Amino acid sequence: MLKGEPIKFETRLVNRLNEEYFLELNIMPILDNTLLDRIFIYAKDITDSKKLEESRRKIKELEEYENIRSEFFANISHEFRTPLNIILGSIQLLELYLKKNKIIDDNDTLYKYNKSIKQNCFRLLRLVNNLIDITKVNAGYMQLNLCVCNIVSLIEDIVQSVADYINSKNIEIIFDTDIEEKYIKCDKDKIERIILNLLSNAIKFTPENGKIIVNIRDLEEYTCISVKDTGIGIPLDKQDIIFERFSQVNKSLSREREGSGLGLNIVKSFIEMHGGEIKLISEEGKGSEFIILLPNNLDKEVNCEIGTISNFNNVERISIEFSDIYF
């Protein structure tokens, strides 16, 4: 008699009382000359060890969640506190100038502090908007205001609206497309926030004399929008978490390169609400490329007015989305 190769596996059983059990089965074939003669089966109850393993796994998940939560609140506290301190400091200095009747004599100072207050109000507004939006997405209350629009013209207008600012950072911005016109159904305001968020990130992580390239291609089922930069890139081991809520690639980066960790998660949520997806291609030290795929979902029978392009030269709207880039 010869023993064949043993087979070992686990199985889950549920009795009539809906109680769960786990068994480890060991199956050993007994051969008579190369022919199967009998089978030896050994079953071991591993329910307790399985439950212990599951408990450990849940505890580990809770610990990881608690760490993420603690880091988030520490970070969000800083994100609130910093602009509030700047606003308060600016107001106190203005009060000092008022007491000394120096405001009229020094208009440049007034404009300086007014700009600081306004910019940091934008930072707070963006943070609050992001917190509200992520809450709405989680609760299922966020809705799309769909209309039919030319996605090529929409993206081009967004890029042009921030081109001067990007150039002022000594970064070249390039818009390229292989199609002049493509109509799809989308929420223009959310598309604007998606693109502005990606451009904002590209500016933060791209050094002077770098490039940001926005490209549009027409695929068979999707419209592909790419935002590519020549910045610092994202480490390979961090690319899987880049779209997770509250995640930051490198917590050791200076404050001007940090944020609340909500932006890319909101971007991903908005894109998925459109039925699309977003991908990342990046190499550390060589830049990053975010690729958005929006479905070509235009129904020929849709009785919907073609959406007019909103005014993307609205400085305040852009300033809100770019407010985490310190001037």
PDB file of N, CA and C in Angstrom, residues 9 42 72 87 112 150 233 235 238 246-247 256 301:
ATOM      1  N   PHE A   9      -7.645  21.253   3.323  1.00  0.00           N
ATOM      2  CA  PHE A   9      -8.388  22.488   3.104  1.00  0.00           C
ATOM      3  C   PHE A   9      -9.344  22.732   4.272  1.00  0.00           C
ATOM      4  N   TYR A  42      -9.475  12.997   7.737  1.00  0.00           N
ATOM      5  CA  TYR A  42      -9.347  13.426   9.124  1.00  0.00           C
ATOM      6  C   TYR A  42      -9.873  14.846   9.234  1.00  0.00           C
ATOM      7  N   PHE A  72      -6.021  62.188  11.250  1.00  0.00           N
ATOM      8  CA  PHE A  72      -6.893  63.103  10.520  1.00  0.00           C
ATOM      9  C   PHE A  72      -7.277  64.299  11.387  1.00  0.00           C
ATOM     10  N   ILE A  87      -5.677  84.986   9.988  1.00  0.00           N
ATOM     11  CA  ILE A  87      -6.775  85.963   9.924  1.00  0.00           C
ATOM     12  C   ILE A  87      -6.793  86.829  11.181  1.00  0.00           C
ATOM     13  N   LYS A 112      -2.490  94.463   1.699  1.00  0.00           N
ATOM     14  CA  LYS A 112      -1.714  93.282   2.055  1.00  0.00           C
ATOM     15  C   LYS A 112      -2.468  92.407   3.052  1.00  0.00           C
ATOM     16  N   ASN A 150     -20.132  70.270 -24.172  1.00  0.00           N
ATOM     17  CA  ASN A 150     -18.926  69.927 -24.917  1.00  0.00           C
ATOM     18  C   ASN A 150     -17.780  69.800 -23.913  1.00  0.00           C
ATOM     19  N   GLY A 233       6.573  63.117  -8.151  1.00  0.00           N
ATOM     20  CA  GLY A 233       6.083  61.757  -8.279  1.00  0.00           C
ATOM     21  C   GLY A 233       5.606  61.173  -6.956  1.00  0.00           C
ATOM     22  N   PRO A 235       5.697  57.599  -4.544  1.00  0.00           N
ATOM     23  CA  PRO A 235       6.334  56.289  -4.350  1.00  0.00           C
ATOM     24  C   PRO A 235       5.370  55.146  -4.675  1.00  0.00           C
ATOM     25  N   LYS A 238       2.960  53.824  -2.095  1.00  0.00           N
ATOM     26  CA  LYS A 238       1.925  54.739  -1.633  1.00  0.00           C
ATOM     27  C   LYS A 238       0.808  54.926  -2.656  1.00  0.00           C
ATOM     28  N   PHE A 246      -8.474  60.857   3.830  1.00  0.00           N
ATOM     29  CA  PHE A 246      -7.551  61.314   4.862  1.00  0.00           C
ATOM     30  C   PHE A 246      -6.104  60.900   4.591  1.00  0.00           C
ATOM     31  N   SER A 247      -5.830  60.238   3.464  1.00  0.00           N
ATOM     32  CA  SER A 247      -4.468  59.753   3.226  1.00  0.00           C
ATOM     33  C   SER A 247      -3.578  60.876   2.729  1.00  0.00           C
ATOM     34  N   GLU A 256       3.430  73.430   3.131  1.00  0.00           N
ATOM     35  CA  GLU A 256       2.829  73.930   1.906  1.00  0.00           C
ATOM     36  C   GLU A 256       2.482  72.813   0.941  1.00  0.00           C
ATOM     37  N   GLU A 301     -31.704  60.366 -27.679  1.00  0.00           N
ATOM     38  CA  GLU A 301     -33.100  60.704 -27.444  1.00  0.00           C
ATOM     39  C   GLU A 301     -33.278  61.650 -26.257  1.00  0.00           C
TER      40      GLU A 301
END
